[in-house]
């Protein structure tokens, strides 16, 4: 057995074994334990960093979806009011009044009467251009 010394002594004509054990850890065992703890901590801290990045992306997506939904509500509300403006003028007025980072790209008429698809783009800071589509019902006066 490693770490212990076996001795035999003769006493009263019989042999008996005495076990002398050594306790404690060797330097190699301590270094291996520290290395294992280091790998574990590195993995945990890596996951923590990834969680922070994911939270930031989720927050941005949530804020933008709220902004898009409120923009859609304002556009839909403005279309219910009778006016002599065209659809593109009404949408442009809503975008200019509260959403300066968004740009009206095009308005298409669908197969259904009075149903239109509005294409709006957004260029955020340090991001690529994002495009959003709204479907609205508008009855010209």
PDB file of N, CA and C in Angstrom, residues 1-2 4 7 13 19 27 32 36 40 59 76-77 86 101 116 119 136 141:
ATOM      1  N   UNK A   1       0.836  -1.178   0.000  1.00  0.00           N
ATOM      2  CA  UNK A   1       0.000   0.000   0.000  1.00  0.00           C
ATOM      3  C   UNK A   1       0.877   1.235   0.000  1.00  0.00           C
ATOM      4  N   UNK A   2       0.480   2.187  -0.766  1.00  0.00           N
ATOM      5  CA  UNK A   2       1.249   3.397  -0.844  1.00  0.00           C
ATOM      6  C   UNK A   2       0.895   4.289   0.332  1.00  0.00           C
ATOM      7  N   UNK A   4       1.897   4.024   3.431  1.00  0.00           N
ATOM      8  CA  UNK A   4       1.943   3.382   4.745  1.00  0.00           C
ATOM      9  C   UNK A   4       3.122   2.414   4.791  1.00  0.00           C
ATOM     10  N   UNK A   7       5.130  -3.210   9.161  1.00  0.00           N
ATOM     11  CA  UNK A   7       6.231  -3.822   9.900  1.00  0.00           C
ATOM     12  C   UNK A   7       5.735  -5.096  10.557  1.00  0.00           C
ATOM     13  N   UNK A  13       5.983 -15.234  20.236  1.00  0.00           N
ATOM     14  CA  UNK A  13       6.031 -16.277  19.245  1.00  0.00           C
ATOM     15  C   UNK A  13       5.117 -16.053  18.046  1.00  0.00           C
ATOM     16  N   UNK A  19       0.804  -0.873  11.583  1.00  0.00           N
ATOM     17  CA  UNK A  19       0.589   0.016  10.430  1.00  0.00           C
ATOM     18  C   UNK A  19       0.975   1.425  10.859  1.00  0.00           C
ATOM     19  N   UNK A  27       2.252  17.785  -2.639  1.00  0.00           N
ATOM     20  CA  UNK A  27       2.228  19.022  -3.403  1.00  0.00           C
ATOM     21  C   UNK A  27       1.538  18.824  -4.744  1.00  0.00           C
ATOM     22  N   UNK A  32      -3.145  19.856  -8.400  1.00  0.00           N
ATOM     23  CA  UNK A  32      -4.261  19.312  -9.187  1.00  0.00           C
ATOM     24  C   UNK A  32      -5.592  19.846  -8.669  1.00  0.00           C
ATOM     25  N   UNK A  36      -8.264  22.138 -10.844  1.00  0.00           N
ATOM     26  CA  UNK A  36      -9.677  21.752 -11.034  1.00  0.00           C
ATOM     27  C   UNK A  36     -10.592  22.891 -10.595  1.00  0.00           C
ATOM     28  N   UNK A  40     -13.195  25.134 -12.992  1.00  0.00           N
ATOM     29  CA  UNK A  40     -14.603  25.305 -12.608  1.00  0.00           C
ATOM     30  C   UNK A  40     -14.995  26.767 -12.511  1.00  0.00           C
ATOM     31  N   UNK A  59     -33.134  43.010 -23.563  1.00  0.00           N
ATOM     32  CA  UNK A  59     -33.650  44.325 -23.188  1.00  0.00           C
ATOM     33  C   UNK A  59     -33.835  45.201 -24.424  1.00  0.00           C
ATOM     34  N   UNK A  76     -52.326  53.556 -36.767  1.00  0.00           N
ATOM     35  CA  UNK A  76     -53.713  53.073 -36.905  1.00  0.00           C
ATOM     36  C   UNK A  76     -54.706  54.102 -36.394  1.00  0.00           C
ATOM     37  N   UNK A  77     -54.374  54.764 -35.299  1.00  0.00           N
ATOM     38  CA  UNK A  77     -55.263  55.798 -34.758  1.00  0.00           C
ATOM     39  C   UNK A  77     -55.394  56.987 -35.688  1.00  0.00           C
ATOM     40  N   UNK A  86     -53.054  61.994 -47.783  1.00  0.00           N
ATOM     41  CA  UNK A  86     -52.889  60.645 -48.316  1.00  0.00           C
ATOM     42  C   UNK A  86     -52.347  59.740 -47.214  1.00  0.00           C
ATOM     43  N   UNK A 101     -35.957  58.251 -35.903  1.00  0.00           N
ATOM     44  CA  UNK A 101     -34.990  57.256 -36.397  1.00  0.00           C
ATOM     45  C   UNK A 101     -35.600  56.299 -37.421  1.00  0.00           C
ATOM     46  N   UNK A 116     -53.500  47.785 -46.751  1.00  0.00           N
ATOM     47  CA  UNK A 116     -52.195  48.248 -47.219  1.00  0.00           C
ATOM     48  C   UNK A 116     -51.083  47.683 -46.341  1.00  0.00           C
ATOM     49  N   UNK A 119     -44.043  49.581 -45.240  1.00  0.00           N
ATOM     50  CA  UNK A 119     -42.671  49.138 -44.968  1.00  0.00           C
ATOM     51  C   UNK A 119     -41.908  50.306 -44.344  1.00  0.00           C
ATOM     52  N   UNK A 136     -52.357  47.713 -42.470  1.00  0.00           N
ATOM     53  CA  UNK A 136     -53.392  48.614 -41.964  1.00  0.00           C
ATOM     54  C   UNK A 136     -54.568  48.639 -42.932  1.00  0.00           C
ATOM     55  N   UNK A 141     -60.738  59.167 -48.179  1.00  0.00           N
ATOM     56  CA  UNK A 141     -61.956  59.994 -48.214  1.00  0.00           C
ATOM     57  C   UNK A 141     -62.318  60.365 -49.620  1.00  0.00           C
TER      58      UNK A 141
END
